[in-house]
Amino acid sequence: MKREYFRDKCGVFGIYNNNESANLTYLGLHALQHRGQESAGIVSAENDKFYSHVAMGQVIDIFTEERISKLLGNMAIGHVRYSTTGDSHLLNAQPFLVNYFRGKLAIAHNGNLVNYEMLKNRLEEEGSIFQTTMDSEVIVHLIAKSQHSDIVARIKEALFLVEGAFSILIMTENKIIGARDPFGFRPLNIGILNDSYVLASETCAFDLIGAKYVREVKPAEIVILDRNGISYDTIPSINRKNSFCVFEHIYFARPDSILFNKTVYSFRKRLGHLLAQEEPVEADIVVPVPDSGVAASIGYSEFSGIPYETALIRNHYVGRTFIEPKQSIRHFGVKLKLNAIKEVLEGKRVVLVDDSIVRGTTSRKIVKMVKEAGAKEVHMRISSPTTNYPCFYGIDTPTRSELIASSHTIEEIKRYITADSLAYLSLESLKKALSSDHSDYCYACFNGDYPIKFPWMDTRLNDTMFK
Ligand code: AMP
């Protein structure tokens, strides 16, 4: 289940050479909505003119037919955002559109740059004026300052200087340029729809518009879409190591997406198999925490032979703020989103499966809800290892001190969430599920092994105010 206090990441989508580019970008963003619900935007272009609409809220509410019809041109890029850096307001919404002395640029970025502060300070000392608090803005300034005349060379230089996670789309007057950082933290994929090339964070966006999935953009690869079709370049880089985000597979991506060459749903189910093998328990039913625990629960049930039951029903239509009744209702927040089916749970020994425990607060409420509905025992099973370390590469995790597993034993967490037993999948099993390419992944949130270190990292790790 998605927690309210946890901020999500972003999704990007771009299409070149299609006279319905804005409409298809709107659909693509809709398919990527799970990657960010704070703001959304589309920028399209035609004959050197850019058309933009960016607003706070969700794709379906922001874009009316009339608004889309004003986004002219045969190319467009779009973005859904839930901030990981920068404040949450319209100025920080993307795509970010700028005019500079060589023309116009629109930029849509997913990921976190770890040397943002350093570059920003340097650029400001040299006279740059920043309009936002988004890390992506440094890329724009670096592109503008580059001495190269060719736009791809300018972008290459800028992307060589930034460090961290980026899957990025940049639109100029006549090109869309996509790039993935040399470590490949965040996903980015290439699709094709008749004569149009498409780039998207997740393949589920291709399915919705009927595009064919071609392949992933490789780490450090630059993809150029222009009137010559598709061409490729590379970001010059040193010390790069594939570091695909394993948490995309565990939690973030949509189960129907193909991510880093694996279907997310099957992968999560496999985690459930391994969890059942590693952490068996005598029980009557396996129940998922919807929606995040569904695939792993099915896997757990399949392997253990314990029947799968849907005992928690999710209300998908929960908005942002709710007016609480004067007379307070127990567990109001979680009850708005979930309700337990008493008849299914009464007198049962339940294996409750979720993908992760972060602060433990939601899990505690859900365990209580399941018990109040009559469950005799609740055995919590988590389809990933303990989350001990914050992410600096685009997944918004709380501070280290707020991550319950960083300061509590599994026994203590079990007591806190009031479960009868609690077990997590081991890191070895997670790697086993990834099979031969397990060394291509980043596990920093589990083992603190950060692929890119940066000067103020230790301070950030101990900083209780880091958000
Ligand atoms: P908690 O009980 O507070 O630890 O929350 C656990 C729930 O948060 C699980 O249902 C997870 O699926 C979900 N979750 C894990 N990571 C994130 C994240 N980065 N953003 C939103 N929800 C998350």
CSV table of N, CA, C and O in Angstrom, one decimal, residues 87 89-93 96-100 116 120 124 128-134 136-138 140-141:
chain,number,residue,atom,x,y,z
A,87,ASP,N,10.9,21.7,-3.7
A,87,ASP,CA,9.7,21.8,-3.0
A,87,ASP,C,8.5,21.4,-3.9
A,87,ASP,O,8.6,21.4,-5.1
A,89,HIS,N,5.7,22.7,-5.5
A,89,HIS,CA,4.9,23.7,-6.0
A,89,HIS,C,5.0,23.8,-7.5
A,89,HIS,O,5.9,23.2,-8.1
A,90,LEU,N,4.2,24.6,-8.1
A,90,LEU,CA,4.1,24.6,-9.6
A,90,LEU,C,5.4,25.0,-10.3
A,90,LEU,O,5.7,24.4,-11.3
A,91,LEU,N,6.1,25.8,-9.7
A,91,LEU,CA,7.4,26.3,-10.3
A,91,LEU,C,8.3,25.1,-10.5
A,91,LEU,O,9.1,25.0,-11.4
A,92,ASN,N,8.2,24.1,-9.6
A,92,ASN,CA,9.0,22.9,-9.7
A,92,ASN,C,8.4,21.8,-10.6
A,92,ASN,O,9.0,20.7,-10.7
A,93,ALA,N,7.2,22.0,-11.1
A,93,ALA,CA,6.6,21.0,-11.9
A,93,ALA,C,7.3,20.9,-13.3
A,93,ALA,O,7.9,21.9,-13.7
A,96,PHE,N,10.2,21.2,-17.7
A,96,PHE,CA,10.8,22.5,-17.4
A,96,PHE,C,11.1,23.2,-18.8
A,96,PHE,O,11.9,22.6,-19.5
A,97,LEU,N,10.6,24.3,-19.0
A,97,LEU,CA,10.7,24.9,-20.4
A,97,LEU,C,11.6,26.2,-20.3
A,97,LEU,O,11.3,27.0,-19.4
A,98,VAL,N,12.6,26.3,-21.1
A,98,VAL,CA,13.5,27.5,-21.0
A,98,VAL,C,13.8,28.1,-22.4
A,98,VAL,O,13.9,27.3,-23.3
A,99,ASN,N,14.0,29.4,-22.4
A,99,ASN,CA,14.5,30.0,-23.6
A,99,ASN,C,15.9,30.4,-23.2
A,99,ASN,O,16.2,31.0,-22.2
A,100,TYR,N,16.9,30.1,-24.1
A,100,TYR,CA,18.2,30.6,-23.8
A,100,TYR,C,18.7,31.1,-25.2
A,100,TYR,O,18.0,31.0,-26.2
A,116,TYR,N,24.2,18.1,-7.2
A,116,TYR,CA,23.4,19.2,-7.5
A,116,TYR,C,23.8,20.5,-6.8
A,116,TYR,O,24.1,21.5,-7.4
A,120,LYS,N,25.3,23.7,-8.5
A,120,LYS,CA,24.5,24.9,-8.4
A,120,LYS,C,25.3,26.1,-7.8
A,120,LYS,O,25.2,27.2,-8.4
A,124,GLU,N,26.0,29.5,-9.8
A,124,GLU,CA,25.5,30.8,-9.3
A,124,GLU,C,26.7,31.8,-9.1
A,124,GLU,O,26.6,32.9,-9.4
A,128,SER,N,24.8,32.4,-13.0
A,128,SER,CA,23.5,31.8,-13.4
A,128,SER,C,22.5,32.1,-12.4
A,128,SER,O,22.7,32.2,-11.2
A,129,ILE,N,21.3,32.3,-12.9
A,129,ILE,CA,20.1,32.6,-12.0
A,129,ILE,C,19.2,31.5,-12.0
A,129,ILE,O,18.6,31.1,-13.1
A,130,PHE,N,19.0,30.8,-10.9
A,130,PHE,CA,18.1,29.6,-10.8
A,130,PHE,C,16.7,30.1,-10.6
A,130,PHE,O,16.4,30.9,-9.7
A,131,GLN,N,15.8,29.4,-11.3
A,131,GLN,CA,14.3,29.8,-11.1
A,131,GLN,C,13.6,28.8,-10.2
A,131,GLN,O,12.5,29.0,-9.8
A,132,THR,N,14.2,27.6,-10.0
A,132,THR,CA,13.5,26.6,-9.3
A,132,THR,C,14.4,26.0,-8.2
A,132,THR,O,15.6,26.3,-8.2
A,133,THR,N,13.9,25.0,-7.4
A,133,THR,CA,14.8,24.3,-6.5
A,133,THR,C,14.9,22.9,-7.0
A,133,THR,O,15.3,22.0,-6.2
A,134,MET,N,14.7,22.6,-8.3
A,134,MET,CA,14.8,21.3,-8.8
A,134,MET,C,16.2,21.0,-9.3
A,134,MET,O,16.8,21.9,-9.9
A,136,SER,N,17.1,19.2,-11.6
A,136,SER,CA,17.2,19.1,-13.1
A,136,SER,C,17.6,20.5,-13.7
A,136,SER,O,18.1,20.5,-14.8
A,137,GLU,N,17.4,21.6,-13.0
A,137,GLU,CA,17.7,22.9,-13.6
A,137,GLU,C,19.2,23.0,-13.8
A,137,GLU,O,19.6,23.8,-14.7
A,138,VAL,N,20.0,22.4,-13.0
A,138,VAL,CA,21.5,22.5,-13.3
A,138,VAL,C,21.8,22.0,-14.7
A,138,VAL,O,22.7,22.5,-15.3
A,140,VAL,N,20.1,22.2,-17.4
A,140,VAL,CA,19.7,23.3,-18.3
A,140,VAL,C,20.8,24.3,-18.4
A,140,VAL,O,21.3,24.7,-19.4
A,141,HIS,N,21.3,24.7,-17.2
A,141,HIS,CA,22.3,25.8,-17.1
A,141,HIS,C,23.6,25.2,-17.7
A,141,HIS,O,24.3,26.0,-18.4
